[in-house]
C-alpha atoms as a printed R data frame, in Angstrom:
    type eleno elety resid chain resno      x       y       z
1   ATOM     1    CA   MET     A     1  0.000   0.000   0.000
2   ATOM     2    CA   VAL     A     2  2.791   2.415   0.821
3   ATOM     3    CA   VAL     A     3  4.599   1.513  -2.384
4   ATOM     4    CA   SER     A     4  1.563   2.289  -4.567
5   ATOM     5    CA   SER     A     5  1.114   5.620  -2.792
6   ATOM     6    CA   TYR     A     6  4.767   6.467  -3.402
7   ATOM     7    CA   ALA     A     7  4.474   5.475  -7.077
8   ATOM     8    CA   ALA     A     8  1.418   7.711  -7.454
9   ATOM     9    CA   ASP     A     9  3.324  10.630  -5.910
10  ATOM    10    CA   VAL     A    10  6.252  10.116  -8.285
11  ATOM    11    CA   GLU     A    11  4.014   9.951 -11.362
12  ATOM    12    CA   THR     A    12  2.109  13.130 -10.497
13  ATOM    13    CA   SER     A    13  5.009  15.226  -9.260
14  ATOM    14    CA   PRO     A    14  5.253  18.612 -11.003
15  ATOM    15    CA   ARG     A    15  8.824  17.855 -12.095
16  ATOM    16    CA   SER     A    16  7.710  14.868 -14.211
17  ATOM    17    CA   ILE     A    17  4.912  16.865 -15.824
18  ATOM    18    CA   GLN     A    18  6.560  20.225 -16.543
19  ATOM    19    CA   ARG     A    19  9.539  19.504 -18.770
20  ATOM    20    CA   PRO     A    20 11.027  22.465 -20.595
21  ATOM    21    CA   PHE     A    21 10.473  22.412 -24.347
22  ATOM    22    CA   SER     A    22 14.232  22.101 -24.870
23  ATOM    23    CA   VAL     A    23 14.313  18.831 -22.903
24  ATOM    24    CA   VAL     A    24 11.428  17.434 -24.939
25  ATOM    25    CA   VAL     A    25 13.114  18.410 -28.221
26  ATOM    26    CA   ALA     A    26 16.510  17.032 -27.176
27  ATOM    27    CA   SER     A    27 15.069  13.741 -25.925
28  ATOM    28    CA   VAL     A    28 12.819  13.155 -28.914
29  ATOM    29    CA   GLY     A    29 15.592  14.137 -31.339
30  ATOM    30    CA   ALA     A    30 18.065  11.764 -29.723
31  ATOM    31    CA   VAL     A    31 15.606   8.866 -29.760
32  ATOM    32    CA   ALA     A    32 14.615   9.584 -33.384
33  ATOM    33    CA   VAL     A    33 18.237   9.436 -34.543
34  ATOM    34    CA   ALA     A    34 18.748   6.332 -32.398
35  ATOM    35    CA   LEU     A    35 15.840   4.547 -34.069
36  ATOM    36    CA   LEU     A    36 17.214   5.470 -37.487
37  ATOM    37    CA   LEU     A    37 20.641   4.092 -36.557
38  ATOM    38    CA   ILE     A    38 19.122   0.881 -35.213
39  ATOM    39    CA   ALA     A    39 17.148   0.465 -38.461
40  ATOM    40    CA   LEU     A    40 20.307   1.082 -40.515
41  ATOM    41    CA   GLY     A    41 22.145  -1.453 -38.386
42  ATOM    42    CA   MET     A    42 19.442  -4.048 -38.921
43  ATOM    43    CA   GLY     A    43 19.540  -3.395 -42.662
44  ATOM    44    CA   SER     A    44 23.305  -3.681 -42.789
45  ATOM    45    CA   THR     A    45 23.305  -6.902 -40.765
46  ATOM    46    CA   SER     A    46 20.642  -8.508 -42.916
47  ATOM    47    CA   SER     A    47 22.126  -7.399 -46.254
48  ATOM    48    CA   GLY     A    48 24.248 -10.534 -46.546
49  ATOM    49    CA   HIS     A    49 27.394  -8.808 -47.801
50  ATOM    50    CA   GLY     A    50 29.675 -10.703 -45.465
51  ATOM    51    CA   GLY     A    51 31.137 -10.336 -42.022
52  ATOM    52    CA   PHE     A    52 32.070  -6.686 -42.380
53  ATOM    53    CA   SER     A    53 28.480  -5.610 -43.022
54  ATOM    54    CA   GLY     A    54 27.396  -7.677 -40.040
55  ATOM    55    CA   ALA     A    55 29.964  -6.030 -37.788
56  ATOM    56    CA   VAL     A    56 28.979  -2.551 -38.997
57  ATOM    57    CA   GLY     A    57 25.322  -3.410 -38.436
58  ATOM    58    CA   ILE     A    58 25.971  -4.628 -34.904
59  ATOM    59    CA   PHE     A    59 27.989  -1.496 -34.125
60  ATOM    60    CA   LEU     A    60 25.229   0.773 -35.443
61  ATOM    61    CA   GLY     A    61 22.643  -1.133 -33.414
62  ATOM    62    CA   VAL     A    62 24.633  -0.856 -30.186
63  ATOM    63    CA   TYR     A    63 25.420   2.816 -30.860
64  ATOM    64    CA   GLY     A    64 21.728   3.474 -31.503
65  ATOM    65    CA   LEU     A    65 20.778   1.731 -28.258
66  ATOM    66    CA   LEU     A    66 23.308   3.885 -26.370
67  ATOM    67    CA   ILE     A    67 21.752   7.032 -27.814
68  ATOM    68    CA   ALA     A    68 18.224   5.810 -27.049
69  ATOM    69    CA   VAL     A    69 19.137   5.113 -23.413
70  ATOM    70    CA   ALA     A    70 20.754   8.552 -23.120
71  ATOM    71    CA   GLY     A    71 17.667  10.208 -24.641
72  ATOM    72    CA   TRP     A    72 15.421   8.343 -22.215
73  ATOM    73    CA   GLY     A    73 17.677   9.389 -19.322
74  ATOM    74    CA   LEU     A    74 17.456  13.017 -20.424
75  ATOM    75    CA   TRP     A    75 13.657  12.692 -20.601
76  ATOM    76    CA   ARG     A    76 13.683  11.390 -17.023
77  ATOM    77    CA   GLY     A    77 15.822  14.341 -15.875
78  ATOM    78    CA   SER     A    78 19.141  12.603 -15.283
79  ATOM    79    CA   LEU     A    79 22.070  14.990 -15.253
80  ATOM    80    CA   LEU     A    80 24.341  12.154 -16.392
81  ATOM    81    CA   ALA     A    81 22.416  11.779 -19.661
82  ATOM    82    CA   ARG     A    82 23.132  15.278 -20.945
83  ATOM    83    CA   GLY     A    83 26.766  14.592 -21.852
84  ATOM    84    CA   PRO     A    84 26.098  11.470 -23.937
85  ATOM    85    CA   VAL     A    85 23.184  13.131 -25.753
86  ATOM    86    CA   LEU     A    86 25.320  16.186 -26.490
87  ATOM    87    CA   ALA     A    87 28.410  14.179 -27.549
88  ATOM    88    CA   THR     A    88 26.591  11.689 -29.755
89  ATOM    89    CA   GLY     A    89 24.494  14.484 -31.252
90  ATOM    90    CA   ALA     A    90 27.654  16.383 -32.195
91  ATOM    91    CA   ILE     A    91 29.193  13.241 -33.695
92  ATOM    92    CA   ASN     A    92 26.015  12.531 -35.658
93  ATOM    93    CA   LEU     A    93 25.903  16.131 -36.875
94  ATOM    94    CA   ILE     A    94 29.505  16.026 -38.108
95  ATOM    95    CA   VAL     A    95 29.058  12.665 -39.841
96  ATOM    96    CA   THR     A    96 25.784  13.558 -41.542
97  ATOM    97    CA   VAL     A    97 27.031  16.946 -42.769
98  ATOM    98    CA   SER     A    98 30.137  15.274 -44.209
99  ATOM    99    CA   MET     A    99 27.931  12.649 -45.922
100 ATOM   100    CA   ALA     A   100 25.448  15.175 -47.305
101 ATOM   101    CA   GLY     A   101 27.654  16.095 -50.260
102 ATOM   102    CA   SER     A   102 27.239  12.651 -51.802
103 ATOM   103    CA   ALA     A   103 23.954  11.711 -50.104
104 ATOM   104    CA   PRO     A   104 21.522  14.643 -49.943
105 ATOM   105    CA   GLU     A   105 19.061  12.527 -47.932
106 ATOM   106    CA   ALA     A   106 21.427  13.003 -44.970
107 ATOM   107    CA   TRP     A   107 20.402  16.665 -44.582
108 ATOM   108    CA   PRO     A   108 17.203  15.954 -42.606
109 ATOM   109    CA   VAL     A   109 19.174  13.760 -40.203
110 ATOM   110    CA   ALA     A   110 21.775  16.530 -39.887
111 ATOM   111    CA   ALA     A   111 18.989  18.990 -39.092
112 ATOM   112    CA   VAL     A   112 17.586  16.729 -36.363
113 ATOM   113    CA   ALA     A   113 21.067  16.189 -34.919
114 ATOM   114    CA   GLY     A   114 21.763  19.935 -34.964
115 ATOM   115    CA   VAL     A   115 18.492  20.791 -33.225
116 ATOM   116    CA   THR     A   116 19.181  18.041 -30.666
117 ATOM   117    CA   VAL     A   117 22.631  19.480 -29.890
118 ATOM   118    CA   LEU     A   118 21.234  23.004 -29.615
119 ATOM   119    CA   ALA     A   119 18.335  21.968 -27.368
120 ATOM   120    CA   THR     A   120 20.653  19.945 -25.123
121 ATOM   121    CA   ALA     A   121 23.031  22.878 -24.704
122 ATOM   122    CA   LEU     A   122 20.350  25.439 -23.797
123 ATOM   123    CA   PRO     A   123 20.328  26.855 -20.254
124 ATOM   124    CA   ALA     A   124 16.701  25.739 -19.765
125 ATOM   125    CA   THR     A   125 17.832  22.124 -20.145
126 ATOM   126    CA   SER     A   126 20.693  22.607 -17.685
127 ATOM   127    CA   GLY     A   127 18.465  24.263 -15.112
128 ATOM   128    CA   TRP     A   128 15.875  21.468 -15.182
129 ATOM   129    CA   LEU     A   129 18.280  18.551 -14.806
130 ATOM   130    CA   ARG     A   130 19.037  17.189 -11.360
131 ATOM   131    CA   TRP     A   131 21.758  15.078  -9.858
């Protein structure tokens, strides 16, 4: 009985309801890029081009899972999630901008990564996070 009361208090606390818009944008952007990377990893693994494609696919899947966990942590308000979301967002931004010359379809991903980095770095995001 006490546990259910505690769980109800946690779910309805103002902190869990009133996320700044920057936190929502950063979390959703990180998870969106993560899902794209996981899908690319699954496609690379199942392409049947040999062991190298399988290894690249597994790496992309694990990297995508790391980003998804960091995005979820940022959504939950963990201070420790901000660094991974910011770092992986910057890496994704650099990679997609460098790919966009030969693959114009990378520009939307670069835009999402750029907005994610910007939203993560905003002072509103920093002020809302807790230790």
